[in-house]
Coordinates of N, CA and C and ligand atoms in Angstrom, one line a residue:
M263 N -25.7 -34.4 8.2 CA -26.1 -33.0 8.0 C -25.0 -32.1 8.6
E264 N -24.7 -31.0 7.8 CA -23.7 -30.1 8.3 C -24.2 -29.3 9.6
K265 N -23.3 -29.2 10.5 CA -23.7 -28.6 11.8 C -23.8 -27.1 11.5
Q266 N -24.9 -26.5 12.0 CA -25.0 -25.0 11.9 C -24.4 -24.3 13.1
I267 N -23.6 -23.4 12.8 CA -23.0 -22.6 13.9 C -23.8 -21.3 13.9
V268 N -24.3 -21.0 15.1 CA -25.1 -19.7 15.3 C -24.1 -18.6 15.3
T269 N -24.3 -17.6 14.5 CA -23.4 -16.4 14.5 C -23.7 -15.6 15.7
P270 N -22.6 -15.4 16.6 CA -22.9 -14.6 17.8 C -23.0 -13.1 17.4
K271 N -23.6 -12.4 18.3 CA -23.7 -10.9 18.0 C -22.3 -10.3 17.9
R272 N -22.2 -9.2 17.3 CA -20.9 -8.5 17.1 C -21.1 -7.0 17.0
S273 N -20.0 -6.2 17.3 CA -20.1 -4.8 17.2 C -19.9 -4.3 15.7
L274 N -19.1 -5.1 15.0 CA -18.8 -4.7 13.6 C -20.1 -4.6 12.8
T275 N -20.3 -3.4 12.2 CA -21.5 -3.3 11.3 C -21.3 -3.9 9.9
T276 N -22.4 -4.2 9.3 CA -22.3 -4.7 7.9 C -21.6 -3.7 7.0
E277 N -21.9 -2.4 7.2 CA -21.3 -1.4 6.4 C -19.8 -1.3 6.6
T278 N -19.4 -1.4 7.8 CA -17.9 -1.3 8.1 C -17.2 -2.6 7.6
E279 N -17.9 -3.7 7.7 CA -17.3 -5.0 7.2 C -17.1 -4.8 5.6
K280 N -18.1 -4.2 5.0 CA -18.0 -4.0 3.5 C -16.8 -3.1 3.2
L281 N -16.7 -2.0 3.9 CA -15.6 -1.0 3.7 C -14.2 -1.7 3.9
L282 N -14.1 -2.5 5.0 CA -12.9 -3.2 5.3 C -12.5 -4.2 4.2
N283 N -13.5 -4.9 3.7 CA -13.3 -5.9 2.6 C -12.9 -5.2 1.3
N284 N -13.5 -4.0 1.1 CA -13.1 -3.2 0.0 C -11.6 -2.8 0.1
Q285 N -11.2 -2.5 1.3 CA -9.8 -2.1 1.5 C -8.9 -3.3 1.4
V286 N -9.3 -4.5 1.7 CA -8.6 -5.7 1.5 C -8.3 -5.8 0.0
G287 N -9.3 -5.5 -0.8 CA -9.1 -5.5 -2.3 C -8.0 -4.5 -2.7
K288 N -8.0 -3.3 -2.1 CA -7.1 -2.3 -2.5 C -5.6 -2.7 -2.1
E289 N -5.5 -3.3 -1.0 CA -4.1 -3.7 -0.5 C -3.6 -4.9 -1.4
A290 N -4.6 -5.8 -1.8 CA -4.2 -6.9 -2.7 C -3.8 -6.3 -4.0
S291 N -4.5 -5.4 -4.5 CA -4.3 -4.8 -5.8 C -2.9 -4.0 -5.7
S292 N -2.6 -3.4 -4.6 CA -1.3 -2.7 -4.5 C -0.2 -3.7 -4.6
S293 N -0.4 -4.8 -3.9 CA 0.7 -5.9 -3.9 C 0.9 -6.4 -5.3
S294 N -0.2 -6.6 -6.1 CA 0.0 -7.0 -7.5 C 0.6 -6.0 -8.3
A295 N 0.1 -4.7 -8.2 CA 0.7 -3.6 -9.0 C 2.2 -3.5 -8.8
Y296 N 2.6 -3.6 -7.5 CA 4.1 -3.4 -7.2 C 4.9 -4.6 -7.7
L297 N 4.2 -5.8 -7.7 CA 4.9 -6.9 -8.2 C 5.1 -6.8 -9.8
S298 N 4.1 -6.3 -10.4 CA 4.2 -6.0 -11.9 C 5.3 -5.0 -12.2
M299 N 5.3 -3.9 -11.3 CA 6.3 -2.9 -11.5 C 7.7 -3.4 -11.3
A300 N 7.8 -4.3 -10.3 CA 9.2 -4.9 -9.9 C 9.7 -5.7 -11.1
S301 N 8.8 -6.4 -11.7 CA 9.1 -7.2 -12.9 C 9.6 -6.3 -14.1
W302 N 8.8 -5.3 -14.3 CA 9.2 -4.3 -15.4 C 10.6 -3.7 -15.1
C303 N 10.8 -3.3 -13.9 CA 12.1 -2.7 -13.5 C 13.3 -3.7 -13.7
E304 N 13.0 -5.0 -13.2 CA 14.0 -6.0 -13.3 C 14.4 -6.3 -14.8
K305 N 13.4 -6.4 -15.6 CA 13.7 -6.8 -17.0 C 14.3 -5.5 -17.8
S306 N 14.1 -4.3 -17.2 CA 14.7 -3.1 -17.8 C 16.0 -2.8 -17.3
G307 N 16.6 -3.6 -16.3 CA 17.9 -3.4 -15.8 C 18.0 -2.5 -14.6
Y308 N 16.9 -2.2 -14.0 CA 16.9 -1.3 -12.8 C 16.8 -2.3 -11.6
A309 N 17.9 -2.9 -11.2 CA 17.9 -3.9 -10.2 C 17.5 -3.4 -8.8
N310 N 17.9 -2.2 -8.4 CA 17.6 -1.7 -7.1 C 16.1 -1.3 -7.0
A311 N 15.7 -0.7 -8.0 CA 14.2 -0.3 -8.1 C 13.4 -1.6 -8.0
A312 N 13.8 -2.6 -8.7 CA 13.1 -3.9 -8.7 C 13.0 -4.4 -7.2
E313 N 14.2 -4.4 -6.5 CA 14.2 -5.0 -5.2 C 13.3 -4.2 -4.3
F314 N 13.3 -2.8 -4.4 CA 12.5 -1.9 -3.6 C 11.0 -2.3 -3.8
L315 N 10.6 -2.5 -5.1 CA 9.2 -2.8 -5.4 C 8.8 -4.3 -5.0
Y316 N 9.8 -5.2 -5.1 CA 9.5 -6.6 -4.6 C 9.1 -6.5 -3.1
R317 N 10.0 -5.7 -2.4 CA 9.7 -5.6 -0.9 C 8.4 -5.0 -0.6
H318 N 8.1 -4.0 -1.4 CA 6.8 -3.3 -1.2 C 5.6 -4.1 -1.6
S319 N 5.8 -5.0 -2.6 CA 4.7 -5.9 -2.9 C 4.4 -6.8 -1.7
D320 N 5.5 -7.3 -1.1 CA 5.3 -8.2 0.1 C 4.7 -7.4 1.2
E321 N 5.1 -6.2 1.4 CA 4.5 -5.4 2.5 C 3.0 -5.2 2.3
E322 N 2.6 -4.9 1.1 CA 1.2 -4.7 0.8 C 0.4 -6.0 1.1
R323 N 1.0 -7.1 0.8 CA 0.3 -8.4 1.1 C 0.1 -8.5 2.6
M324 N 1.2 -8.1 3.4 CA 1.1 -8.1 4.8 C -0.1 -7.2 5.3
H325 N -0.2 -6.0 4.6 CA -1.3 -5.0 5.0 C -2.6 -5.7 4.7
M326 N -2.7 -6.4 3.6 CA -4.0 -7.1 3.3 C -4.3 -8.1 4.3
L327 N -3.3 -8.9 4.7 CA -3.6 -10.0 5.7 C -4.0 -9.4 7.0
K328 N -3.4 -8.3 7.4 CA -3.7 -7.7 8.7 C -5.2 -7.3 8.8
L329 N -5.7 -6.8 7.7 CA -7.1 -6.4 7.6 C -8.0 -7.6 7.5
F330 N -7.5 -8.6 6.8 CA -8.2 -9.8 6.6 C -8.5 -10.5 7.9
R331 N -7.4 -10.6 8.7 CA -7.5 -11.3 10.0 C -8.4 -10.5 11.0
Y332 N -8.3 -9.1 10.9 CA -9.1 -8.3 11.8 C -10.6 -8.5 11.5
I333 N -11.0 -8.5 10.2 CA -12.4 -8.7 9.8 C -13.0 -10.0 10.5
N334 N -12.2 -11.1 10.3 CA -12.7 -12.3 10.9 C -12.7 -12.3 12.4
D335 N -11.6 -11.7 13.0 CA -11.6 -11.6 14.5 C -12.7 -10.8 15.0
A336 N -13.2 -9.8 14.3 CA -14.3 -9.0 14.7 C -15.6 -9.6 14.4
G337 N -15.6 -10.8 13.9 CA -16.9 -11.5 13.7 C -17.5 -11.3 12.3
G338 N -16.7 -10.7 11.4 CA -17.1 -10.6 10.0 C -16.6 -11.8 9.2
H339 N -16.7 -11.6 7.9 CA -16.2 -12.6 6.9 C -15.3 -11.9 5.9
A340 N -14.0 -12.2 6.0 CA -13.0 -11.6 5.1 C -13.1 -12.3 3.8
L341 N -13.1 -11.6 2.7 CA -13.3 -12.2 1.4 C -12.1 -12.0 0.5
Q342 N -11.6 -13.1 -0.1 CA -10.5 -13.0 -1.0 C -10.9 -12.2 -2.2
P343 N -10.2 -11.1 -2.5 CA -10.6 -10.3 -3.6 C -10.1 -10.7 -4.9
A344 N -10.8 -10.4 -6.0 CA -10.4 -10.6 -7.4 C -9.5 -9.4 -7.7
I345 N -8.4 -9.7 -8.4 CA -7.4 -8.7 -8.8 C -7.6 -8.4 -10.3
K346 N -7.9 -7.2 -10.7 CA -8.1 -6.8 -12.1 C -7.3 -5.7 -12.5
D347 N -7.2 -5.5 -13.8 CA -6.5 -4.3 -14.4 C -5.1 -4.0 -13.9
I348 N -4.3 -5.0 -13.9 CA -2.9 -4.7 -13.5 C -2.1 -4.4 -14.8
R349 N -1.4 -3.2 -14.7 CA -0.6 -2.8 -15.8 C 0.7 -3.5 -15.9
H350 N 1.2 -3.9 -17.1 CA 2.4 -4.6 -17.2 C 3.5 -3.8 -17.9
E351 N 3.1 -2.8 -18.5 CA 4.1 -1.9 -19.2 C 4.2 -0.5 -18.7
Y352 N 5.4 0.0 -18.7 CA 5.5 1.4 -18.2 C 6.4 2.2 -19.2
K353 N 6.2 3.5 -19.2 CA 6.9 4.3 -20.2 C 8.4 4.5 -19.8
S354 N 8.6 4.5 -18.5 CA 10.0 4.8 -18.0 C 10.0 4.5 -16.5
L355 N 11.2 4.6 -15.9 CA 11.4 4.4 -14.5 C 10.6 5.5 -13.7
R356 N 10.7 6.7 -14.3 CA 10.0 7.8 -13.6 C 8.4 7.5 -13.6
D357 N 8.0 7.0 -14.7 CA 6.5 6.7 -14.9 C 6.2 5.7 -13.7
V358 N 7.0 4.7 -13.5 CA 6.7 3.7 -12.4 C 6.5 4.4 -11.1
F359 N 7.4 5.3 -10.8 CA 7.3 6.0 -9.4 C 6.2 7.0 -9.4
E360 N 5.9 7.6 -10.5 CA 4.7 8.5 -10.5 C 3.5 7.7 -10.2
Q361 N 3.4 6.5 -10.8 CA 2.2 5.6 -10.5 C 2.2 5.2 -9.0
V362 N 3.4 4.9 -8.4 CA 3.4 4.6 -7.0 C 2.9 5.7 -6.2
L363 N 3.3 6.9 -6.4 CA 2.8 8.0 -5.6 C 1.3 8.2 -5.8
E364 N 0.8 8.2 -7.0 CA -0.6 8.4 -7.2 C -1.4 7.3 -6.5
H365 N -0.9 6.1 -6.6 CA -1.5 4.9 -6.0 C -1.6 5.1 -4.5
E366 N -0.5 5.5 -3.9 CA -0.5 5.6 -2.4 C -1.4 6.7 -2.0
I367 N -1.5 7.8 -2.8 CA -2.5 8.9 -2.4 C -3.9 8.4 -2.4
R368 N -4.2 7.6 -3.4 CA -5.6 7.0 -3.5 C -5.9 6.1 -2.3
V369 N -4.9 5.3 -1.9 CA -5.0 4.4 -0.8 C -5.2 5.2 0.5
T370 N -4.5 6.3 0.6 CA -4.6 7.2 1.8 C -6.0 7.7 1.9
E371 N -6.6 8.1 0.8 CA -8.0 8.7 0.7 C -8.9 7.6 1.2
S372 N -8.7 6.4 0.7 CA -9.6 5.3 1.1 C -9.5 5.0 2.6
I373 N -8.3 4.9 3.1 CA -8.2 4.7 4.6 C -8.8 5.8 5.4
N374 N -8.6 7.0 4.9 CA -9.2 8.2 5.6 C -10.7 8.1 5.6
N375 N -11.3 7.6 4.5 CA -12.8 7.5 4.5 C -13.3 6.5 5.5
I376 N -12.5 5.4 5.6 CA -13.0 4.3 6.6 C -12.8 4.8 8.0
V377 N -11.7 5.5 8.2 CA -11.4 6.1 9.6 C -12.6 7.1 10.0
D378 N -12.9 7.9 9.0 CA -14.0 8.9 9.2 C -15.3 8.2 9.5
H379 N -15.6 7.1 8.8 CA -16.8 6.4 8.9 C -16.9 5.8 10.4
C380 N -15.7 5.1 10.7 CA -15.7 4.5 12.1 C -15.8 5.5 13.2
F381 N -15.3 6.6 13.0 CA -15.4 7.7 14.1 C -16.9 8.1 14.2
T382 N -17.5 8.3 13.0 CA -18.9 8.8 13.0 C -19.8 7.8 13.7
I383 N -19.6 6.5 13.4 CA -20.5 5.5 14.0 C -20.0 5.0 15.4
K384 N -19.0 5.6 15.9 CA -18.4 5.3 17.2 C -17.9 3.8 17.3
D385 N -17.3 3.4 16.2 CA -16.7 2.0 16.2 C -15.2 2.3 16.5
F386 N -14.9 2.5 17.8 CA -13.6 3.0 18.2 C -12.6 1.9 18.1
A387 N -13.0 0.6 18.2 CA -12.0 -0.5 18.1 C -11.4 -0.5 16.7
T388 N -12.3 -0.4 15.7 CA -11.8 -0.4 14.3 C -11.1 0.9 14.0
F389 N -11.6 2.0 14.6 CA -10.9 3.3 14.4 C -9.5 3.2 14.9
Q390 N -9.3 2.6 16.1 CA -8.0 2.5 16.6 C -7.1 1.5 15.8
F391 N -7.7 0.4 15.4 CA -7.0 -0.6 14.5 C -6.4 0.1 13.3
L392 N -7.2 1.0 12.7 CA -6.8 1.7 11.4 C -5.8 2.8 11.6
Q393 N -5.5 3.2 12.8 CA -4.4 4.2 13.0 C -3.1 3.7 12.5
W394 N -2.9 2.4 12.6 CA -1.6 1.8 12.1 C -1.5 2.2 10.6
Y395 N -2.6 2.0 9.8 CA -2.6 2.3 8.4 C -2.5 3.8 8.1
V396 N -3.0 4.6 9.0 CA -2.8 6.1 8.8 C -1.3 6.4 8.8
T397 N -0.6 5.9 9.8 CA 0.8 6.2 9.9 C 1.6 5.6 8.8
E398 N 1.2 4.4 8.4 CA 1.9 3.7 7.3 C 1.7 4.4 6.0
Q399 N 0.5 4.9 5.7 CA 0.3 5.7 4.5 C 1.1 7.0 4.5
R400 N 1.2 7.6 5.6 CA 2.0 8.9 5.6 C 3.5 8.5 5.2
E401 N 4.0 7.4 5.8 CA 5.4 7.0 5.5 C 5.5 6.6 4.1
E402 N 4.6 5.9 3.5 CA 4.7 5.5 2.2 C 4.6 6.6 1.2
E403 N 3.7 7.6 1.5 CA 3.7 8.7 0.6 C 5.0 9.5 0.6
T404 N 5.6 9.6 1.8 CA 6.9 10.3 1.9 C 7.9 9.6 1.0
L405 N 7.9 8.3 1.2 CA 8.9 7.4 0.4 C 8.7 7.6 -1.1
A406 N 7.5 7.6 -1.5 CA 7.2 7.7 -3.0 C 7.6 9.1 -3.5
R407 N 7.4 10.2 -2.6 CA 7.8 11.5 -3.0 C 9.3 11.6 -3.1
R408 N 10.0 11.1 -2.1 CA 11.4 11.1 -2.1 C 12.0 10.4 -3.4
A409 N 11.4 9.3 -3.7 CA 11.8 8.6 -4.9 C 11.7 9.4 -6.1
L410 N 10.6 10.1 -6.3 CA 10.3 11.0 -7.5 C 11.3 12.2 -7.5
E411 N 11.6 12.7 -6.3 CA 12.5 13.9 -6.2 C 13.9 13.5 -6.8
L412 N 14.3 12.2 -6.7 CA 15.6 11.8 -7.2 C 15.7 12.1 -8.7
F413 N 14.6 12.0 -9.4 CA 14.7 12.2 -10.8 C 15.0 13.7 -11.2
D414 N 14.5 14.6 -10.4 CA 14.8 16.0 -10.6 C 16.1 16.4 -10.1
I415 N 16.5 15.9 -8.9 CA 17.8 16.3 -8.3 C 18.9 15.7 -9.1
I416 N 18.9 14.5 -9.5 CA 20.0 13.8 -10.2 C 20.0 14.1 -11.7
G417 N 18.8 14.1 -12.2 CA 18.6 14.2 -13.7 C 18.8 12.9 -14.3
E418 N 18.1 12.7 -15.5 CA 18.1 11.4 -16.1 C 19.1 11.2 -17.2
D419 N 19.8 12.2 -17.6 CA 20.8 12.1 -18.7 C 22.1 11.3 -18.2
G420 N 22.8 10.8 -19.2 CA 24.1 10.2 -19.0 C 23.9 9.0 -18.0
V421 N 24.7 9.1 -16.9 CA 24.6 8.0 -15.9 C 23.5 8.3 -14.9
G422 N 22.7 9.3 -15.2 CA 21.6 9.7 -14.2 C 20.7 8.6 -13.8
L423 N 20.2 7.8 -14.8 CA 19.2 6.8 -14.4 C 19.9 5.7 -13.6
W424 N 21.2 5.4 -13.9 CA 21.9 4.4 -13.2 C 22.1 4.9 -11.7
T425 N 22.4 6.2 -11.6 CA 22.6 6.7 -10.2 C 21.3 6.7 -9.5
I426 N 20.2 7.1 -10.2 CA 18.9 7.1 -9.5 C 18.5 5.7 -9.0
D427 N 18.8 4.7 -9.8 CA 18.6 3.3 -9.4 C 19.4 2.9 -8.1
Q428 N 20.6 3.4 -8.1 CA 21.5 3.1 -6.9 C 20.8 3.8 -5.7
E429 N 20.4 5.0 -5.8 CA 19.8 5.8 -4.7 C 18.5 5.2 -4.3
L430 N 17.7 4.7 -5.2 CA 16.5 4.0 -4.8 C 16.7 2.9 -3.9
G431 N 17.8 2.2 -4.0 CA 18.2 1.1 -3.2 C 18.4 1.5 -1.7
K432 N 18.8 2.8 -1.5 CA 19.1 3.3 -0.2 C 18.0 4.1 0.5
L433 N 16.9 4.3 -0.3 CA 15.9 5.3 0.1 C 15.1 4.8 1.4
E434 N 14.8 3.5 1.4 CA 14.0 3.1 2.6 C 14.7 3.3 3.9
S435 N 16.0 3.0 3.9 CA 16.7 3.2 5.2 C 16.8 4.6 5.6
F436 N 16.9 5.5 4.6 CA 16.9 6.9 4.8 C 15.6 7.4 5.5
V437 N 14.5 7.0 4.9 CA 13.2 7.4 5.4 C 13.0 6.7 6.8
Q438 N 13.3 5.4 6.9 CA 13.1 4.8 8.2 C 13.9 5.4 9.3
D439 N 15.2 5.9 9.0 CA 16.0 6.5 10.0 C 15.6 7.9 10.4
G440 N 14.5 8.3 9.7 CA 14.0 9.7 10.0 C 14.7 10.7 9.2
G441 N 15.5 10.3 8.2 CA 16.2 11.3 7.4 C 15.3 12.2 6.7
A442 N 14.1 11.7 6.3 CA 13.2 12.6 5.6 C 12.7 13.7 6.5
E443 N 12.5 13.4 7.8 CA 12.0 14.4 8.7 C 13.1 15.4 9.0
Q444 N 14.4 14.9 9.1 CA 15.5 15.8 9.5 C 16.0 16.6 8.3
A445 N 15.8 16.1 7.1 CA 16.3 16.9 5.9 C 15.7 18.2 5.8
Ligands
LIG284 FE1 -0.8 -0.7 2.1 O1 0.4 0.6 2.3 FE2 0.4 1.8 0.9 O2 -0.8 1.2 -0.2

């Protein structure tokens, strides 16, 4: 007979566990969406944009795992999410980065809702854990906006798209070095 393990008491509420598992799904879906975008960029000849998105796909998986492990550490049950509705085709390179920005804004809203919920119910441990995601989302939105600005600053005609692809390859170090704040 299988040994029954008595579930010890925990501070994590069922509602918070559900919200965190929902966020696991969003991070996994981000990882898959960026992987699909990376593939489209690569086969369309935008090698730097592809590398940028491959890296971001890996980062999103790391975000998912961080939440996943937290849920179990806090006494909950992290659930492997199903991934649905991943787009494989894009109209243009600009379309890809417009999707990235919209996606990040939706993820920020979702994180903010969970943070608000945790504060309201005084789950300060989860509230504090989520601060990392608050900072991360701000950085990722900045990065996506900077990427989109390149299209207007450089222009897409002639060698424009080639130049934009080159600049996309340098963007992360610019934002990480605080260039976005200093500019
Ligand atoms: Fe998970 O960092 Fe954006 O989405």
